[in-house]
Every structure is written in C-alpha cells, then in structure tokens.
Amino acid sequence: MFNQVLKGVGMAQPIINVENFRKTYAAFVAVDNISFAVPPGEIFGLLGPNGAGKTTTLECLEGLRQPDSGRLTVAGFDPHKDAPKLRQVIGVQLQAAGMPEAMTPNEAMAFFCAYHQVTPRYDLLDRFGLSSKRKTQFHELSTGQQRRLALALAIAHEPQVLFLDEPTAGLDVASRTELHAVMRELRSKGTTIILATHDMAEAEQLSDRVAILLNGRIATIGTPLEITATGAGLTKVSVHTRDNLLLNSQRTFPAVAQIVQKESYALYFSRDIGQTVPALIAFVQAAQDELIDLRVERPSLEERFLELTNHQGKGA
Amino acid sequence: MSAFATHFLFEFKTGIRNKTLLLMNYLFPLGFYLMMGAIMPGINPLFRDTMIPAMIVFAVLAATFLGLPDPLVNARESGVLRSYKINGVPASSILLIPGLTTGLHLAIVVLLITFTAPLLFDAAVPAHGLNFFLVMVALSLACAGLGLLIGVVSPSTRMTVLYSQVIFIPSMILGGLMLPYSMLPEAARYFAQLMPATHAMNAFNGLAMGTTADFNPWASVGILASSGLLAFGLALYLFNWDNKNSQQRGHRALALLAFLPYVLGILFLP
C-alpha cells in the first residue's frame, strides 16, 4: 500500500514517511493504520474534525509519543529512537504554546537557540510584531502574541521540517497574513511544512497536498484540486441579470442538479458547466435581458470536507 | 553563552521574578528569622546557641519543599516540558538547574542570616566554618533532591502541597529547630530521624556549632548526602514530560526509596 502512496505522488525520496501507523489510547483507536509520504519542500495539510487523529499523528512524528505499530521516519530519523538528532532538524509549534510564565520573548529566543546551538534570531521577534514586547513576561502576552512567539521560536533554527498545529488560531488578520507569507517563503527555501488545521480556506490556499483524517483513517489524500474534483462535482453558477428574469423562473437548464435563489442571484448547481453556462447566456439574450454578473465557483475544500464528514456520519 | 549558562541565568532570575518563589526563597525565611530572633531568645535564651542553624534549616525547608516542586508540576501541566522536549532541553537540566539556582538563592539567605544574627540577636557564631559549609551543602542536596522528587511524582499542584507538607510540618515540629531532639519522646525520635531537618540540626550541632550531637554527626552528613543523591537519581528515573503520556518508567511509590538512608540510620545508629 505504501509503495502505491509513493507512486501516486511520484516522489523518489520523501522527507516524511508514515507506513501502517497505528496509535491507541486504551480502547480508543486514535490513528488506525495510516500511510502517507511527504516530499521535501511541500506544504502538507492534515485536516480533520476534533479527535480525528491529527495531533496524535503530529506528536508521533515529533517524537512526543510512541506509535503502537508502523514505521515513521522524518528526515531519515526514527522520531523515537533518534530523538536528539531529530530535534536539530525539526521545528514545532504546539497547539498549546508552553512557555515558562516569567520568560520574556528575548529570553525565550536566547534559551531555545542556545539548546539548538544557533545564534538567536531576534529579528524574527520584530517580523512577528513582538518588537515592543521583547521584555514582557510570557503570561502578560496576549494569546495571539504567545502564538506568534511560538512560531518565531519554531523557525529560529531554520528546520528542515516544520510542524504547525493550528498555527493561526487566535491570530488577527495581519498576523495571519504574515504567517502565510513566512510559510510560503520557507517553502521556497525548501522547508517542508506539516500543517494541521481546522481552517479549510487556509489549507486550500497554502497546501500543496492535503490529507483528510476521519476517525483515525485517511478519508482522502491529494492536492486540493484533486480532492475537490472527486466529490459530488457540482459547480456553482451564480447569475444576476438586469430584469431578474431568472428569479422565480420555472425554466430548467442542461446538467443542473439544483436551483437556489439568494438575494438577486439565481444559483445553479451544475454537473457540467460546459452545457449549463452557454444555455443560461442564450436564454438571457433571447429574453432581451442583460447579464450583470455571472460567477462560476468550483466546490471548495470545505464543501468537500463537509461532504466527507457527513458521509462518514451517515455510514457510522 | 552556552545552553547550560542561559538556562541557569533564566532559572536564577525566575527565583526572584516569580512571586511564589521570591516568597519561599527570601521573604518567608527571612521574615520568619527576624520574627523568631525577636521572640525566641526572650522565651528560651538557649535558642541563641542554635539560632543560626535552625533558621538556615528553616530557609532550606521553605525553598526546597514549598518552592521547588510546584513550578515543575506547573511546567508539566501547562505543556512547558513538552516545549522543552521538542527543543532538545534534557531532563537532567530541567531537574538539576532549578536545584542549583535554589542552592544559590539559599547561599545568599544563609550569608544574610549568618552575618546578621550575631549582630542583631547575639546568636552563637559557627565554630567550624568548613564543617558548617559541608553540612549546609549536604542539607541542601538532601532537601533539593526530595523537593524535585515531589515535583516529579506529584500528579497535580494540589497533591504537591500535600506531599510537601507531609515533610515540612513534621520537620518543623520534630526536626530540632524549636525543640531539641533530646527532649522528644522515644517514639517521636524514630519518626524525627526520618526527617532531613533532624540530621541537619544534629550535624550542625556536632560539627559546626561546637555543641553536642545527639548521635554520630558524620553519619548524619552521610545520610543527608546519600539520600539527596538517591532522590536526584530517582527523580531522573521517574521523570515524565507529559501528564497525558501514560508511559512511565516506574511506579511513583519508588520515590519512597529516597528515605532508605534515613531508615538505615534508625536501624544502625546507636
């Protein structure tokens, strides 16, 4: 199965390998025999509802927990057996930014960089908007500032692999945009990023590939485009015309599965926009109405995710 | 600066910045010293003979049993230790460095007490400086080891208070700080010998203050040092990075082995 995964993504030397990984907590199966591989320089999104196994997968890859069975390697190291070597090549931003209460951002940077044996990167504190908080104790920082500090610390030693667990939770728009820019910059330098998030828009926007975890299993894996294409496949066509002739119309169009009205727009969910859109335009022109706005939107990752979770819920 | 030096400097500053640690390292012991110095010589003039060691033992008990374990438990509960683990901070540094910085804070308090007590309260001055230092080191080692062991095995901050008080309160009552060991009933003496404070007072009296020890003072130093080393070793062995992680190397009850030297002392000291 693992060979199929590798073959599927066309990679020769993945930086992260997960083969038949399983982890249980007493009777609860947190992760159930999953396999995937991530090539260097990729942003790989791990998506899933609470309890799907995202954090457990990350924690086993980071060496914080030991898998029950399966084989995990990160940058060639076994996260459990080669922990000291692994620490030098990974950066981790945990879901809960654990830092001593009395530690200031300046001290935290000096402290963690000392253990990584690199020069402290105080410039990262400025980049993450912490210039004025450099000497403020950790417990006096806001949640957003604490998360930004955790991120700055995670990348200070320029890791090969960066694990981000809900990195933008609690961040304002500016910090979020800055983080996304940093992630893209790191990717361009060859850093592999594993991103666990609830934020589908973020995952779709940033990830090269995503895996959706449901009940400890991979429900689907691929690029955001591939994943959205494998769903029910309905594309939304929103049309607004001058005379609103499409509203309250009983008229049907080719390949349309569903029609919804929203404010002044008629929304058509089409199985084949190649048939639907020309028919709509022809109808508007024939009725001597005028097209004000026409938008075609493919299904989002969020819609595909909801489709999968609903399907799983019904199946359960 | 090396990782050890950076960590040490941060922990030392934390001992002053953190209000609880400031209280336990400095304010509580020095306040108690000033209060006892003002009251006790009037009630019991002989208290002047043991005032310096008694107040030093009290300072060590407060800093190590009331100050040292709680930050460790808090760090584990709040995920600080997980952060440390993924950034390569070794368990030995997490245990050793707070122990050493507490020792440094204690050294400051000991100097303050030792130099001011004769001037302020006419307290007896230690007769043998080197022995005084040796007993002080052995006591700090024993108590810091036990304090860290409490922090390692305690499942919550509430239990930390309980474990700490189980040693702190009997030490105050039976440890020879207020009431000489020789005045204790026979049964209470056995119990008192389980306390580091009893052995510290015995060693201070017999080796440093020029007074009489109740039992072999060098044996007391040996018991303190060996129990301290044993406690550090057990703390390192039982150390757990994460409350959620169920994989533990040994049962918490193993921590009681740190009292083995005291038990052997009861059995073999005349």
Coordinates of C-alpha atoms in Angstrom, one line a residue:
Chain A
M1 CA 0.0 0.0 0.0
F2 CA 2.8 2.4 1.0
N3 CA 4.5 1.8 -2.4
Q4 CA 1.3 2.8 -4.0
V5 CA 1.2 6.0 -2.0
L6 CA 4.8 6.9 -3.1
K7 CA 4.0 6.0 -6.7
G8 CA 0.8 8.1 -6.5
V9 CA 2.7 11.3 -5.7
G10 CA 5.6 10.5 -7.9
M11 CA 8.3 11.0 -5.3
A12 CA 11.7 9.3 -5.1
Q13 CA 13.0 10.4 -1.7
P14 CA 10.3 11.6 0.7
I15 CA 11.4 13.5 3.8
I16 CA 8.5 12.1 5.8
N17 CA 7.4 8.5 5.6
V18 CA 4.5 7.1 7.5
E19 CA 3.8 3.4 7.0
N20 CA 0.9 1.5 8.5
F21 CA 1.0 3.8 11.6
R22 CA -1.4 2.9 14.4
K23 CA -1.8 4.5 17.8
T24 CA -4.3 3.7 20.5
Y25 CA -5.1 5.1 23.9
A26 CA -6.5 2.2 26.0
A27 CA -9.5 1.1 24.0
F28 CA -9.7 4.2 21.8
V29 CA -8.1 3.9 18.4
A30 CA -6.7 7.4 17.7
V31 CA -4.9 6.5 14.4
D32 CA -5.8 3.4 12.5
N33 CA -3.1 2.0 10.2
I34 CA -2.4 5.1 8.0
S35 CA 0.3 5.6 5.4
F36 CA 1.4 8.7 3.6
A37 CA 4.7 10.3 2.4
V38 CA 5.7 13.9 2.0
P39 CA 8.4 15.1 -0.4
P40 CA 10.9 17.9 0.6
G41 CA 9.7 21.4 0.2
E42 CA 6.0 20.6 0.3
I43 CA 3.3 22.1 2.5
F44 CA 1.2 19.2 3.6
G45 CA -2.1 19.8 5.2
L46 CA -3.6 17.5 7.8
L47 CA -7.3 18.2 8.1
G48 CA -10.0 16.6 10.1
P49 CA -12.5 17.3 12.8
N50 CA -11.6 17.1 16.6
G51 CA -10.5 13.7 17.6
A52 CA -9.7 12.6 14.0
G53 CA -6.0 11.8 14.9
K54 CA -4.2 14.9 13.5
T55 CA -2.5 15.9 16.8
T56 CA -1.6 12.3 17.6
T57 CA 0.0 11.9 14.2
L58 CA 1.9 15.1 14.6
E59 CA 3.0 14.2 18.1
C60 CA 4.3 10.8 17.0
L61 CA 6.2 12.4 14.1
E62 CA 7.7 14.9 16.5
G63 CA 8.8 12.2 18.9
L64 CA 6.5 13.2 21.7
R65 CA 4.6 10.0 21.6
Q66 CA 5.5 6.5 20.6
P67 CA 3.4 4.7 17.9
D68 CA 1.9 1.3 18.8
S69 CA 2.9 -0.1 15.4
G70 CA 4.1 1.0 11.9
R71 CA 7.1 2.8 10.7
L72 CA 7.7 6.6 10.9
T73 CA 10.7 8.5 9.6
V74 CA 11.4 12.2 9.5
A75 CA 14.4 13.4 7.5
G76 CA 15.7 9.9 7.7
F77 CA 15.4 9.7 11.5
D78 CA 13.1 7.5 13.6
P79 CA 11.3 10.1 15.8
H80 CA 11.5 7.9 18.9
K81 CA 14.9 6.2 18.6
D82 CA 16.8 9.2 17.0
A83 CA 15.1 11.9 19.1
P84 CA 18.3 14.1 19.8
K85 CA 19.2 14.2 16.1
L86 CA 15.6 14.8 15.1
R87 CA 15.4 17.9 17.3
Q88 CA 18.1 19.6 15.3
V89 CA 16.2 19.3 12.0
I90 CA 12.6 19.9 13.0
G91 CA 10.7 22.9 14.3
V92 CA 7.5 22.5 16.2
Q93 CA 4.7 24.9 17.1
L94 CA 2.5 23.1 19.5
Q95 CA -1.2 23.6 19.8
A96 CA -0.7 25.0 23.3
A97 CA 2.3 27.3 23.4
G98 CA 4.0 26.0 26.5
M99 CA 6.5 28.6 27.9
P100 CA 7.5 29.4 31.4
E101 CA 5.3 32.3 32.7
A102 CA 8.2 34.5 33.6
M103 CA 10.1 34.1 30.4
T104 CA 10.3 37.1 28.1
P105 CA 10.4 36.7 24.2
N106 CA 14.1 37.8 24.3
E107 CA 14.9 35.2 26.9
A108 CA 12.9 32.5 25.1
M109 CA 14.8 33.2 21.9
A110 CA 18.2 33.1 23.6
F111 CA 17.1 30.0 25.6
F112 CA 15.8 27.8 22.7
C113 CA 18.5 28.9 20.3
A114 CA 21.2 28.0 22.9
Y115 CA 19.8 24.5 23.0
H116 CA 19.7 24.3 19.2
Q117 CA 23.3 25.7 19.2
V118 CA 22.4 28.6 16.8
T119 CA 22.7 32.4 17.1
P120 CA 19.4 33.9 18.5
R121 CA 17.2 35.3 15.7
Y122 CA 15.9 38.4 17.5
D123 CA 14.9 39.8 14.0
L124 CA 12.1 37.2 13.9
L125 CA 10.5 38.8 17.0
D126 CA 10.4 42.1 15.1
R127 CA 9.0 40.3 12.0
F128 CA 6.2 38.8 14.1
G129 CA 5.3 42.1 15.6
L130 CA 6.8 41.5 19.0
S131 CA 9.3 44.4 19.0
S132 CA 7.6 46.2 21.8
K133 CA 7.0 43.0 23.8
R134 CA 10.6 41.7 23.8
K135 CA 10.9 42.2 27.6
T136 CA 7.3 41.4 28.5
Q137 CA 6.8 38.2 30.5
F138 CA 5.1 35.4 28.7
H139 CA 1.9 35.4 30.9
E140 CA 1.4 39.1 30.1
L141 CA 1.3 38.5 26.3
S142 CA -2.0 38.1 24.5
T143 CA -2.9 34.7 23.0
G144 CA -2.0 36.0 19.6
Q145 CA 1.4 37.3 20.7
Q146 CA 2.1 34.0 22.5
R147 CA 1.3 32.1 19.3
R148 CA 3.5 34.4 17.2
L149 CA 6.3 33.9 19.7
A150 CA 5.9 30.1 19.5
L151 CA 6.2 30.4 15.7
A152 CA 9.2 32.6 15.8
L153 CA 10.9 30.1 18.1
A154 CA 9.9 27.2 15.9
I155 CA 11.7 28.6 12.8
A156 CA 14.6 30.3 14.5
H157 CA 17.0 27.3 13.9
E158 CA 15.9 27.0 10.2
P159 CA 14.5 23.5 10.5
Q160 CA 14.2 21.2 7.5
V161 CA 10.7 20.1 8.6
L162 CA 8.3 22.5 10.4
F163 CA 5.2 21.1 12.2
L164 CA 2.5 23.6 12.8
D165 CA -0.5 22.7 14.9
E166 CA -3.4 25.2 14.4
P167 CA -0.9 28.0 13.8
T168 CA -3.4 30.8 13.0
A169 CA -5.9 30.1 15.8
G170 CA -6.2 33.3 17.8
L171 CA -4.3 35.4 15.3
D172 CA -5.5 38.7 13.9
V173 CA -5.7 39.2 10.1
A174 CA -2.4 40.9 9.8
S175 CA -0.5 38.2 11.8
R176 CA -2.2 35.5 9.8
T177 CA -1.2 37.2 6.5
E178 CA 2.4 37.5 7.8
L179 CA 2.4 33.8 8.9
H180 CA 1.2 32.8 5.4
A181 CA 3.9 34.9 3.8
V182 CA 6.5 33.2 6.1
M183 CA 5.2 29.8 5.3
R184 CA 5.5 30.5 1.5
E185 CA 9.0 31.9 2.0
L186 CA 10.1 28.8 4.0
R187 CA 8.6 26.5 1.3
S188 CA 10.5 28.4 -1.4
K189 CA 13.7 27.8 0.6
G190 CA 13.0 24.0 0.7
T191 CA 11.4 23.7 4.2
T192 CA 8.8 21.0 4.4
I193 CA 5.8 22.1 6.4
I194 CA 3.2 19.9 8.0
L195 CA 0.1 21.9 8.8
A196 CA -2.6 20.6 11.0
T197 CA -5.6 22.9 10.8
H198 CA -9.4 23.3 11.1
D199 CA -9.2 26.2 8.7
M200 CA -10.1 24.8 5.3
A201 CA -9.6 28.0 3.4
E202 CA -6.1 28.3 4.8
A203 CA -5.3 24.7 3.9
E204 CA -6.7 25.1 0.4
Q205 CA -4.7 28.3 -0.1
L206 CA -1.4 27.1 1.2
S207 CA -1.1 23.4 1.0
D208 CA 0.4 21.6 -2.0
R209 CA -1.4 18.4 -0.8
V210 CA -3.8 17.6 2.0
A211 CA -4.9 14.5 3.8
I212 CA -8.4 14.5 5.4
L213 CA -8.4 12.3 8.5
L214 CA -11.7 10.9 9.8
N215 CA -11.9 8.6 12.8
G216 CA -8.2 7.9 12.7
R217 CA -8.1 7.0 9.0
I218 CA -7.2 8.9 5.8
A219 CA -10.5 9.5 4.1
T220 CA -8.8 11.2 1.1
I221 CA -5.4 12.5 0.1
G222 CA -4.2 14.6 -2.8
T223 CA -3.9 18.2 -4.0
P224 CA -6.8 20.5 -3.0
L225 CA -7.9 20.4 -6.7
E226 CA -7.8 16.6 -6.9
I227 CA -9.8 16.4 -3.7
T228 CA -12.5 18.9 -4.6
A229 CA -12.7 17.2 -8.0
T230 CA -13.5 13.8 -6.5
G231 CA -16.6 14.9 -4.7
A232 CA -20.2 15.1 -5.9
G233 CA -18.7 17.5 -8.5
L234 CA -21.4 20.2 -8.5
T235 CA -20.1 23.6 -9.6
K236 CA -22.0 26.7 -8.5
V237 CA -23.0 29.1 -11.2
S238 CA -24.4 32.4 -9.8
V239 CA -26.2 34.7 -12.2
H240 CA -27.6 38.2 -11.8
T241 CA -29.5 39.9 -14.6
R242 CA -30.9 43.4 -15.1
D243 CA -34.5 42.3 -15.2
N244 CA -34.2 39.4 -12.8
L245 CA -35.9 37.1 -15.3
L246 CA -34.1 34.0 -13.9
L247 CA -35.6 34.6 -10.5
N248 CA -38.8 32.7 -9.9
S249 CA -38.4 31.1 -13.3
Q250 CA -39.5 27.5 -13.7
R251 CA -37.1 27.2 -16.6
T252 CA -34.7 24.3 -16.5
F253 CA -31.2 24.2 -17.9
P254 CA -29.0 21.3 -19.1
A255 CA -26.9 19.5 -16.4
V256 CA -28.4 21.5 -13.5
A257 CA -29.0 19.4 -10.4
Q258 CA -30.3 22.1 -8.1
I259 CA -31.5 25.7 -8.3
V260 CA -31.4 28.1 -5.3
Q261 CA -32.3 31.8 -5.1
K262 CA -30.2 34.1 -3.0
E263 CA -31.0 37.8 -2.9
S264 CA -30.9 39.0 -6.6
Y265 CA -28.9 35.9 -7.7
A266 CA -30.1 32.7 -9.1
L267 CA -27.7 29.9 -8.1
Y268 CA -27.4 26.8 -10.4
F269 CA -25.5 23.7 -9.2
S270 CA -24.3 22.1 -12.4
R271 CA -22.8 18.8 -13.2
D272 CA -21.4 20.2 -16.4
I273 CA -20.8 23.9 -16.7
G274 CA -19.9 23.4 -20.4
Q275 CA -23.6 22.7 -21.0
T276 CA -25.2 24.9 -18.3
V277 CA -23.4 28.3 -18.9
P278 CA -24.0 28.6 -22.7
A279 CA -27.6 27.7 -22.2
L280 CA -28.0 30.3 -19.5
I281 CA -26.4 33.0 -21.6
A282 CA -28.5 32.1 -24.6
F283 CA -31.7 32.3 -22.5
V284 CA -30.8 35.8 -21.2
Q285 CA -30.0 37.1 -24.6
A286 CA -33.1 35.6 -26.2
A287 CA -35.3 37.2 -23.5
Q288 CA -33.6 40.6 -24.2
D289 CA -32.4 40.7 -20.5
E290 CA -28.9 41.9 -19.7
L291 CA -26.3 39.9 -17.9
I292 CA -24.9 41.9 -14.9
D293 CA -22.9 39.2 -13.2
L294 CA -22.0 35.6 -13.8
R295 CA -19.7 33.7 -11.5
V296 CA -18.6 30.1 -11.7
E297 CA -17.2 28.6 -8.5
R298 CA -15.8 25.1 -8.2
P299 CA -16.6 23.3 -4.9
S300 CA -14.3 24.4 -2.1
L301 CA -12.3 22.1 0.1
E302 CA -14.6 23.0 2.9
E303 CA -17.6 21.7 1.0
R304 CA -15.7 18.6 0.1
F305 CA -14.7 18.2 3.7
L306 CA -18.3 18.6 4.9
E307 CA -19.4 16.1 2.3
L308 CA -16.9 13.5 3.6
T309 CA -17.7 14.1 7.2
N310 CA -21.5 13.9 6.6
H311 CA -20.9 10.7 4.6
Q312 CA -18.8 9.3 7.4
G313 CA -21.5 10.3 9.9
K314 CA -24.3 8.5 8.0
G315 CA -22.1 5.5 7.5
A316 CA -21.3 5.2 11.2
Chain B
M1 CA 26.5 31.8 26.1
S2 CA 26.2 28.0 26.5
A3 CA 22.7 26.4 26.8
F4 CA 23.5 25.5 30.4
A5 CA 24.5 29.1 31.3
T6 CA 21.5 30.6 29.6
H7 CA 19.2 28.1 31.3
F8 CA 20.9 28.7 34.7
L9 CA 20.6 32.5 34.3
F10 CA 16.9 32.3 33.4
E11 CA 16.1 30.0 36.3
F12 CA 18.0 32.2 38.7
K13 CA 16.1 35.3 37.6
T14 CA 12.8 33.3 37.9
G15 CA 13.6 32.6 41.5
I16 CA 13.2 36.4 42.1
R17 CA 10.6 37.3 39.4
N18 CA 8.1 34.6 40.4
K19 CA 6.2 35.8 43.4
T20 CA 5.8 32.4 45.0
L21 CA 9.5 31.6 44.6
L22 CA 10.5 35.1 45.9
L23 CA 8.3 34.4 48.9
M24 CA 9.7 30.9 49.6
N25 CA 13.4 31.7 48.7
Y26 CA 13.7 35.0 50.6
L27 CA 10.6 36.7 52.2
F28 CA 9.3 33.8 54.2
P29 CA 12.6 32.5 55.6
L30 CA 14.0 36.0 56.3
G31 CA 10.7 37.2 57.8
F32 CA 10.5 34.1 60.0
Y33 CA 14.1 34.6 61.0
L34 CA 13.5 38.2 62.1
M35 CA 10.4 37.2 64.0
M36 CA 11.9 34.2 65.8
G37 CA 15.1 36.3 66.5
A38 CA 12.9 38.9 68.2
I39 CA 10.7 36.5 70.2
M40 CA 12.5 33.2 71.0
P41 CA 15.7 34.4 72.9
G42 CA 13.3 36.1 75.4
I43 CA 11.4 32.8 76.0
N44 CA 14.4 30.5 75.7
P45 CA 17.8 32.1 76.0
L46 CA 19.4 28.8 74.9
F47 CA 17.8 29.3 71.5
R48 CA 20.7 31.7 70.7
D49 CA 23.1 28.7 70.5
T50 CA 21.1 27.0 67.7
M51 CA 19.5 30.1 66.2
I52 CA 21.7 30.2 63.0
P53 CA 21.5 26.5 62.1
A54 CA 17.8 26.4 63.0
M55 CA 17.0 29.4 60.8
I56 CA 19.1 28.0 58.0
V57 CA 17.4 24.7 58.1
F58 CA 14.1 26.5 58.0
A59 CA 15.2 28.5 55.0
V60 CA 16.2 25.3 53.2
L61 CA 13.0 23.6 54.0
A62 CA 10.9 26.5 52.7
A63 CA 12.8 27.0 49.5
T64 CA 13.1 23.3 48.6
F65 CA 9.8 21.8 49.9
L66 CA 7.5 24.8 49.4
G67 CA 9.2 26.5 46.4
L68 CA 10.9 23.9 44.3
P69 CA 8.3 21.2 43.4
D70 CA 5.4 23.4 42.3
P71 CA 7.0 25.1 39.2
L72 CA 7.9 21.6 38.0
V73 CA 4.4 20.3 38.3
N74 CA 3.0 23.5 36.7
A75 CA 5.5 23.2 33.8
R76 CA 4.4 19.6 33.2
E77 CA 0.7 20.5 33.4
S78 CA 0.9 23.6 31.1
G79 CA 3.0 21.9 28.4
V80 CA 6.3 23.7 29.1
L81 CA 8.1 20.4 29.5
R82 CA 6.7 19.3 26.1
S83 CA 8.1 22.5 24.6
Y84 CA 11.5 21.8 26.3
K85 CA 11.5 18.3 25.0
I86 CA 11.0 19.2 21.3
N87 CA 13.7 21.8 21.6
G88 CA 16.2 19.4 23.0
V89 CA 16.3 20.5 26.6
P90 CA 17.5 17.4 28.5
A91 CA 15.6 16.1 31.6
S92 CA 18.8 16.3 33.6
S93 CA 18.9 20.1 33.0
I94 CA 15.2 20.5 33.9
L95 CA 15.9 18.9 37.3
L96 CA 19.5 19.9 38.0
I97 CA 19.3 23.6 37.1
P98 CA 16.4 24.7 39.4
G99 CA 18.1 22.7 42.2
L100 CA 21.4 24.6 41.6
T101 CA 19.7 28.0 41.4
T102 CA 17.7 27.3 44.5
G103 CA 21.1 26.5 46.2
L104 CA 22.4 29.9 45.0
H105 CA 19.4 31.7 46.4
L106 CA 19.8 29.8 49.7
A107 CA 23.5 30.7 49.8
I108 CA 22.5 34.4 49.8
V109 CA 19.9 33.8 52.5
V110 CA 22.4 31.8 54.6
L111 CA 25.0 34.5 54.4
L112 CA 22.5 37.1 55.4
I113 CA 21.4 35.1 58.4
T114 CA 24.9 34.0 59.4
F115 CA 26.3 37.6 59.3
T116 CA 23.3 39.4 60.8
A117 CA 22.1 37.0 63.6
P118 CA 25.2 37.6 65.9
L119 CA 24.8 41.4 65.4
L120 CA 21.0 41.6 65.7
F121 CA 20.2 38.8 68.2
D122 CA 23.5 37.9 69.8
A123 CA 23.3 34.5 68.2
A124 CA 26.2 32.0 68.6
V125 CA 28.6 32.0 65.7
P126 CA 29.6 28.7 63.9
A127 CA 32.8 27.5 65.4
H128 CA 34.0 25.4 62.3
G129 CA 33.3 27.2 59.1
L130 CA 34.3 24.4 56.7
N131 CA 32.1 21.9 58.6
F132 CA 29.3 24.4 58.6
F133 CA 29.6 24.7 54.8
L134 CA 29.7 20.9 54.4
V135 CA 26.6 20.4 56.5
M136 CA 24.8 23.2 54.6
V137 CA 25.7 21.6 51.2
A138 CA 24.6 18.1 52.4
L139 CA 21.3 19.5 53.7
S140 CA 20.6 21.5 50.5
L141 CA 21.4 18.4 48.4
A142 CA 19.0 16.2 50.5
C143 CA 16.2 18.7 50.6
A144 CA 16.5 19.8 46.9
G145 CA 16.5 16.1 45.8
L146 CA 13.4 15.4 47.8
G147 CA 11.7 18.6 46.6
L148 CA 12.4 17.7 43.0
L149 CA 11.3 14.2 43.6
I150 CA 8.0 15.5 44.9
G151 CA 7.6 17.6 41.8
V152 CA 8.3 14.6 39.6
V153 CA 5.9 12.2 41.3
S154 CA 3.1 14.6 42.2
P155 CA 0.2 14.2 39.8
S156 CA -1.2 17.8 40.4
T157 CA -0.5 21.0 42.2
R158 CA -3.0 20.1 44.9
M159 CA -1.1 16.9 45.7
T160 CA 2.2 18.7 45.6
V161 CA 1.1 20.8 48.6
L162 CA 0.1 17.7 50.4
Y163 CA 3.3 15.8 49.7
S164 CA 5.4 18.9 50.7
Q165 CA 3.6 19.5 53.9
V166 CA 3.9 15.8 54.9
I167 CA 7.7 16.5 55.2
F168 CA 7.7 20.2 56.0
I169 CA 5.3 20.3 59.1
P170 CA 6.9 17.3 60.9
S171 CA 10.3 18.7 60.2
M172 CA 9.3 22.0 61.9
I173 CA 7.9 20.2 64.9
L174 CA 10.3 17.3 65.4
G175 CA 13.4 18.4 63.4
G176 CA 15.1 20.1 66.4
L177 CA 14.5 23.6 65.1
M178 CA 12.3 24.7 68.1
L179 CA 12.6 21.7 70.4
P180 CA 15.9 19.8 70.9
Y181 CA 15.9 16.2 69.7
S182 CA 16.9 15.0 73.2
M183 CA 13.6 16.3 74.6
L184 CA 11.5 14.3 72.3
P185 CA 9.7 11.1 73.5
E186 CA 11.3 7.8 72.4
A187 CA 8.7 7.0 69.7
A188 CA 8.9 10.5 68.3
R189 CA 12.7 10.3 68.0
Y190 CA 12.4 7.4 65.5
F191 CA 10.0 9.4 63.4
A192 CA 12.2 12.5 63.7
Q193 CA 15.1 10.6 62.3
L194 CA 13.2 10.2 59.0
M195 CA 13.4 14.0 58.6
P196 CA 16.4 15.7 56.9
A197 CA 16.0 18.6 59.4
T198 CA 16.8 16.3 62.3
H199 CA 20.0 15.1 60.8
A200 CA 21.0 18.6 59.7
M201 CA 20.5 20.0 63.2
N202 CA 22.4 17.1 64.6
A203 CA 25.3 17.6 62.2
F204 CA 25.3 21.4 62.7
N205 CA 25.4 21.0 66.5
G206 CA 28.1 18.3 66.5
L207 CA 30.3 19.5 63.7
A208 CA 29.9 23.3 63.2
M209 CA 28.5 24.9 66.3
G210 CA 30.8 23.3 68.9
T211 CA 27.9 21.8 70.9
T212 CA 27.0 18.2 71.5
A213 CA 25.4 15.9 68.8
D214 CA 22.6 13.5 69.8
F215 CA 24.1 10.8 67.5
N216 CA 27.0 10.4 65.1
P217 CA 27.1 13.8 63.2
W218 CA 29.2 12.5 60.3
A219 CA 26.7 9.7 59.8
S220 CA 24.0 12.4 59.6
V221 CA 26.0 14.2 56.9
G222 CA 26.4 10.8 55.0
I223 CA 22.7 10.1 55.3
L224 CA 21.8 13.6 54.0
A225 CA 24.2 13.4 51.1
S226 CA 23.3 9.8 50.1
S227 CA 19.6 10.5 50.4
G228 CA 20.0 13.6 48.2
L229 CA 21.9 11.8 45.5
L230 CA 19.4 8.9 45.7
A231 CA 16.5 11.4 45.4
F232 CA 18.1 13.1 42.3
G233 CA 18.6 9.7 40.7
L234 CA 15.0 8.6 41.4
A235 CA 13.7 12.0 40.1
L236 CA 15.6 11.5 36.9
Y237 CA 14.4 7.9 36.5
L238 CA 10.7 8.7 37.2
F239 CA 10.7 12.0 35.3
N240 CA 7.8 12.4 33.0
W241 CA 7.5 15.0 30.3
D242 CA 3.8 15.0 29.9
N243 CA 0.7 14.3 32.2
K244 CA -1.1 12.8 29.2
N245 CA 1.7 10.4 28.4
S246 CA 0.9 7.2 30.2
Q247 CA 4.3 5.6 29.6
Q248 CA 6.1 5.8 32.9
R249 CA 9.3 4.1 33.7
G250 CA 8.4 3.1 37.2
H251 CA 5.7 3.3 39.9
R252 CA 5.5 6.6 41.9
A253 CA 5.9 4.6 45.1
L254 CA 9.6 4.0 44.1
A255 CA 10.2 7.6 45.3
L256 CA 9.9 6.3 48.9
L257 CA 13.3 4.7 48.3
A258 CA 14.8 8.2 48.8
F259 CA 14.1 7.6 52.6
L260 CA 16.1 4.4 52.7
P261 CA 19.3 6.1 54.1
Y262 CA 17.1 7.6 56.9
V263 CA 15.6 4.1 57.7
L264 CA 19.1 2.6 57.7
G265 CA 20.1 5.4 60.1
I266 CA 17.3 4.4 62.5
L267 CA 18.3 0.8 62.3
F268 CA 22.0 1.2 62.7
L269 CA 22.8 4.4 64.5
P270 CA 23.2 4.0 68.3

